[in-house]
Every structure is written in structure tokens, then in C-alpha cells.
């Protein structure tokens, strides 16, 4: 027996269908319901179903604007029991919103009690608050009892409810709407009633009116909270197509506390911004020291109106701080129009013209239906009045007939038979009170008949003339404006004010110590913490590769072996104690697992003619302008040099000199003119600048002067000192000459190099050597040696590991900041400085040999 057969025993009807079909069909019905009957407003009256039901229920309960308030719980119960069978909380929340003057441009409910606040406070429970209709909602409900709109049965078929309200003004544009449904959302801002009515009347006069003409009347949104709306193009796009973007800015002013101290006063905030959250967020900016010049922020709002006071420190730039607050807080927000409404039972994204058309067409139907209702009623009354007037002339005979009749029905029949009255007239006669037979009432009947004739004539004219119908709509719109119209609250500005904040202007300028280690830990400490700390916080076997006192407004360029650089303003580094470990670079900017820091350069000013030299392991080099390294977005590493797959960035130098010195691992030194190396952008890969034999690679590339010395750190912990002037100038892309003698066993390989000027030697500056397991701090005088062609041994590589960086600290009075390349070339009798030399290769016994500057012979690896 199948499952279906077993189920048939207990279930009368089983529908066989796939899950996909069931879910699809049910969800389609659900979506249609929430789109049409829950979340989106009708274009005709601008109301969602729950709002319409609340207003109609209150009108049926007689809760007009001039009647006593009634408990909100009673209203919510009436709405839920008769028209809206959902939660009472959703009904009450809708009531509360309709009553909030900071959400609704024209509130539709007059609520007595706590109905929430602009600070985000929720309303009191419905058992505590009371409510009644406002004048505006009465205008929306006006003439609903004159068969002006269609009614449908409610959920249990016991009551009737309207599908739309008559709406004496275009509520959708005046109060706006927000809502989210399945696949659709709407966001329509409120507008000024006077402007909307003016545009509606203009549309009535000319249905071919252009959107440009409409925008001369509807200037833009008019929020209940005021503020400044920027973006005329966004308003035009929204009014035309239904979507557009504007910016809402708080209304502010700057008060002078004293001659050197100001206060920012906020009197209006953007629409739907929570005031308490706004004040809190600005105070957090002060507490987090993201802006130092705010002394205090206070909410001074009272019954007189909204007021937020922001006291500034003495000497602070009030306008700059205000711009920063616009940029960083909800004092300025973007508002994106999404004007979706139910039009002809369908959700449509529409501009203002289709909304006006839908409203005008609706009003035509309302006025026509009302006129037909009133015409029928007037004709009926006129018929009765004519019968009463006719009765006056035979009143004595009628009285006799009535007295002789058996009952009311018999009296009606006798009167109709004797004088030819209709049944309606006869009914009116027999129910007439005797005092109405006085002379005064007879004159009143005649006057009423004349008035009814004029009224009937007017109604027939309205029903037969399109122009007359339009005049009625205009007249009633003008009456509503006179009753409810208010001046505009929001100001309109044509252009969106683009605010660009230089965060450096927010930073207090001070001197700090910056330390960066080879493992990638970065720390910023005060100079006091640096001086007070006897030791620096480091991981085991880690060492500093950069240590310098800088200004908080300086910027670090941190270069990595993968050809990238990290742009890191000093003020972005969190302050710590010098003995702390620091922040790992990956927590600041994400880098690759195999990415390592090779060089750190501190920059105070990018707007210079400085250049940076970049060199790779395989001998590719380029120069780049320092100003190209300045960026505004720096959340990830930025490309400094394009590398081949197996290449790495090995050395970076700054402060251009006349010559470039390139050192290779196997001890070759190539000196060539700086002008021979072209300038490239950051995305370029550079050019071949040093010819390398198999197994050789570049160890360092330096800017040098002719008068400089240079030092080479070897793989065995030796430092070799040499003279730049003794190196001939070759063309680029040569091997150069040998400066480290080759050994067949345990050779010395160059691992790093540094320039050593005469001033650095004179001042005996510090020298840092970084090794695999630590670092060594020396002075220039410690590098002196004699009688050893492999230099001076400074550390045991078995203890500290192999060295890989040697750094000579700057001299105080060095010419390091000068750019001598822009000067005219000096004439010197030294032929080495004026003639490009080629490498000298001689042949002895059919073997190629290389001539080095020490006149020592060494076999060429080739």
C-alpha cells in the first residue's frame, strides 16, 4: 500500500504536487499580498492599507479634530477587530508614526501623550496615550460617506472598508512614504503642501506640462526637520524618473564665545537622523581623539526647539571642524529617492507627473461620484419640496382626508388618489409636523426650492463639463492650502558641496619615536617613553631596521621584497610604550606570507623633485619621482616596481647624487652616471643596469658623490671600506670591477652596502648592522681597519647569524638633502670622471682575465 493510499484513509482530499510548484505558487500569492496590501502606498491617497484603515476606523468612531481624545488602545482594538486582523503593536506603531511631527510633514493623527521623540525614544504604551484625527486626515476622509470611493467587504465580510480615501490633497507627495516588500522598496520624501498643490493646479491647467516647469513650483523635498537639501540635478532626476540622490545637511551656525574661541550650534538635523545617536557619535570622535579641537558637546534642546552646542578649543578652526563633522557624522547624510507606488494595482517606479496624473484622475472620479450622489439627493428633495408647496394650497382638504383615513398607509393612498401626489410626496406630507404649516415655513420651502434648483443646475454643469469639474478640484485644493498650508522648512541648494578633509589638519603636531623591526613590528612612542625605556620591546632574534624621531605629520614608505610599498602616515600608528612589542604590519595593511620589509623611508614633503632608486636581485633598476608615491587611499600595499616571477626588490635609496653605485654578491662594483638611468612610473619594471654572471645577484644600489666612501657588509661579518673616486665610470649594464677578492673556500659575499660621506666620518655617526638573529650598533670609527683586503671582522656569524643590512646614520650637517644632479657638471682634470670607460679585458695564454682596480688578477667566472 502506497503512502498516498494510507493518507486517503484519514484525509478527504489529497493534492499531489511538487514542492517547487507549491512554494512558488504560495510565495507568489504572499508577494502579491505584501506588495499590494501591506508595504507600498497607493498613488491616489498616499496611504498604506493599515494607515487607511486606522483613519477610516477613527472617522467611523466620530473622533474628529474638535472632539475629545480617546484611548489609543480602544482605537487599535477597533481597527484590529474590524479591518486589520494583525498584531495590535503594528497598528499602534503605524498610529504613532502618523502622529509624529518629525516624521510626517503634515501629521494625520493628533496624539495626546508620549508619542516618541527625535532621540529615538519609543512611544508610551497604547493604554496611556490618547488620539483623535487631525484636520489633514479629515481632508483625506472628506465626503467618504457620499459614495465617492469604492468599498469592499472586510476580512470576515461583516463590515465594509474603503479601498482608497477621497484625499482632498496629494498626500503621497506631501507626506512621502517608506516601505519594503518582496522585491520592491519605496522611499519618497515629504514635500511642501503649497508647492505640491501649485503643481497640481498647473497640471490641471495643462496636462502636457514639462518636468522643468514642475520643478519651478516643487523646489524639492521639504522635510519636517528642516535642514539644507543639496543637489538640484538629483531632485530633477527624481521628479522626472523617480530615482535620484540628494544630500541633506544640518543647519548650523557659528557663535563666538570669546575672541579666540567659537561654538558650533546645530538647530536643524537631517530627516530621520536620531539626535541622541548623533550627539553620541560626535562625542565619540572627541573621546577617540579623531578630532582634538572639540572641548564639549551638549544637547540643549527644549520646548523652544532643537539645539546642539559644540564648544571648541581656543584657536580652533570652526569651519574646518564643521566640515569634518559633515564628512564624519550624520550632520550630513545622503538621501536616495526610490519613488515606487501602487499605480493601477501594480508597483511602479514613477516620477512626479504620473503621480499627479493618478491623483487628478482620482479626484475626477471622486468629484463625479459625489456630484451624482448629491444630484440624486437634491432631485429627491426638490420633488418633496414641490409636493409640500402644492400641499399648502389644499391643506384643509388634506387634513380632512387624513382625519377620515384609517391609518398612515390609508391616508397616503387617499391623498395620492385625491390630489395626484407621488408616494414620496405623500410620505413627506403625512409625516409633516403641524408647526411647519406656518407662513414662515412656507416661505422657507419656496426659498429651499429655489436653492435646490440652482444647486441641481450647478451639479449638472459639473457632470457635463470637464472644465467645470477641473474648477471644482482647483477650488477645493486652494481651500485645503488655506487651511493646512505652511512655509517651507528645508532650504534648497543647487550643488552638492563636496567636502575633502585632509586628516593631517586634525592631527596635533608633535615629535614621536618610530621603530620598525625586520619581522614587521611597528611601534610609535612618545619621546619621553623612548628616553625612559632602558630596553626596547622585541621578539627573540628580532631587531630594528628603522628607528627615528619623526613628526606626527610625516609619512612612512615601507618597501617590501615583492616590489610593493606601504603608505603609512605616522599619525595612523597607535601610540604605545617603547618597551611594548608593537603592532604587526599585517594588522595595519595585509601583506603576503613571503613578503618582507627591506627599506623604510620617512617623508615630510612629497612636493619636491626628489627621486627614489629601486634595484632588484637580477640587476633591474629604475628611478621614480617621490611625488608619485603619494596616494590618498592606502588600505593595501601599492605597486612600486613591476618584477619578473623569480625576481625581488633588494634595495631602495633616496636623495639623488651624480652617480649610482651598484654592488653585486660576488664583489663587483659598477659606477655609472645617474642621468643614464631613466625615470619611470610605479607600474614599470625598470631597465637592466648591471650585468651579472651566473649565480651572481645585486646586493645593493646607492646614490653616491665622487667624494664619498662606501662600505660593504660581507656574508662572513666583515665590513670592507672603499673609495668611490677610485671606481671608473662605466656605461650602464656592465659588470664593473672587482672590489672583493675571490676565495675558493669560504668566500666573502657582499650582502649589503652603504654610502659613507666625509661629514658622517667627521661626526662619527652611528652604524647599524642587522643580522639574522639580532643587530649590532657601532660607530663609523669602529669600521676603521688596515692591512686586510677583506676589511674588519665585526661579528661572529655563528652567534648572530648572517648579516643582511648595514645602515650608516645621517650626519647632522651632511649635504644629504641637496640635489647636485641639477647643477652643471664640474670640469675636472681627472680622466676617470670625464671619460666613459669600458671594462678592461686582457688575454694571457689564451685565457680571459679581468683587471681590477688593485691590479690583482682573478679568473673570470665565464
GROMACS .gro file of N, CA, C and O in nm, residues 30 76 162 184 283 334 336 395 448 494 498 501 562 569 655 731 804 858:
model
   72
   30UNK      N    1   0.186   3.534  -0.163
   30UNK     CA    2   0.233   3.613  -0.049
   30UNK      C    3   0.295   3.744  -0.096
   30UNK      O    4   0.268   3.852  -0.042
   76UNK      N    5  -0.687   5.098   1.847
   76UNK     CA    6  -0.616   4.981   1.792
   76UNK      C    7  -0.706   4.858   1.795
   76UNK      O    8  -0.708   4.778   1.700
  162UNK      N    9  -1.313   5.115   0.281
  162UNK     CA   10  -1.279   5.178   0.153
  162UNK      C   11  -1.147   5.124   0.097
  162UNK      O   12  -1.054   5.092   0.173
  184UNK      N   13   1.049   4.481  -0.390
  184UNK     CA   14   1.027   4.624  -0.410
  184UNK      C   15   1.050   4.698  -0.279
  184UNK      O   16   1.027   4.644  -0.170
  283UNK      N   17   3.054   6.292   2.010
  283UNK     CA   18   3.131   6.284   2.133
  283UNK      C   19   3.234   6.171   2.126
  283UNK      O   20   3.344   6.182   2.181
  334UNK      N   21   2.318   6.122   0.292
  334UNK     CA   22   2.266   6.112   0.155
  334UNK      C   23   2.124   6.056   0.159
  334UNK      O   24   2.092   5.971   0.242
  336UNK      N   25   1.845   5.886  -0.101
  336UNK     CA   26   1.824   5.830  -0.234
  336UNK      C   27   1.675   5.808  -0.258
  336UNK      O   28   1.610   5.728  -0.190
  395UNK      N   29  -5.435   7.249   0.197
  395UNK     CA   30  -5.401   7.191   0.326
  395UNK      C   31  -5.524   7.150   0.406
  395UNK      O   32  -5.527   7.047   0.474
  448UNK      N   33  -3.605   7.720  -0.028
  448UNK     CA   34  -3.531   7.595  -0.043
  448UNK      C   35  -3.546   7.541  -0.184
  448UNK      O   36  -3.449   7.490  -0.242
  494UNK      N   37   2.160   7.434  -0.498
  494UNK     CA   38   2.168   7.371  -0.629
  494UNK      C   39   2.277   7.264  -0.635
  494UNK      O   40   2.256   7.156  -0.690
  498UNK      N   41   3.103   6.929  -0.216
  498UNK     CA   42   3.195   6.817  -0.196
  498UNK      C   43   3.300   6.858  -0.093
  498UNK      O   44   3.373   6.954  -0.112
  501UNK      N   45   3.856   6.637   0.322
  501UNK     CA   46   3.923   6.660   0.451
  501UNK      C   47   4.065   6.605   0.445
  501UNK      O   48   4.086   6.488   0.414
  562UNK      N   49   5.866   4.218  -0.249
  562UNK     CA   50   5.781   4.184  -0.363
  562UNK      C   51   5.752   4.304  -0.452
  562UNK      O   52   5.664   4.299  -0.538
  569UNK      N   53   5.093   5.696   0.710
  569UNK     CA   54   5.112   5.820   0.786
  569UNK      C   55   5.144   5.789   0.931
  569UNK      O   56   5.087   5.697   0.990
  655UNK      N   57   6.755   6.047  -0.216
  655UNK     CA   58   6.843   6.165  -0.221
  655UNK      C   59   6.944   6.148  -0.335
  655UNK      O   60   7.054   6.097  -0.316
  731UNK      N   61   7.951   5.269  -1.862
  731UNK     CA   62   7.813   5.278  -1.908
  731UNK      C   63   7.729   5.181  -1.827
  731UNK      O   64   7.778   5.085  -1.767
  804UNK      N   65   7.256   4.105   0.697
  804UNK     CA   66   7.194   4.135   0.567
  804UNK      C   67   7.165   4.282   0.546
  804UNK      O   68   7.124   4.322   0.439
  858UNK      N   69   9.213   3.790  -1.137
  858UNK     CA   70   9.119   3.691  -1.083
  858UNK      C   71   9.050   3.626  -1.200
  858UNK      O   72   9.016   3.691  -1.298
   0.00000   0.00000   0.00000
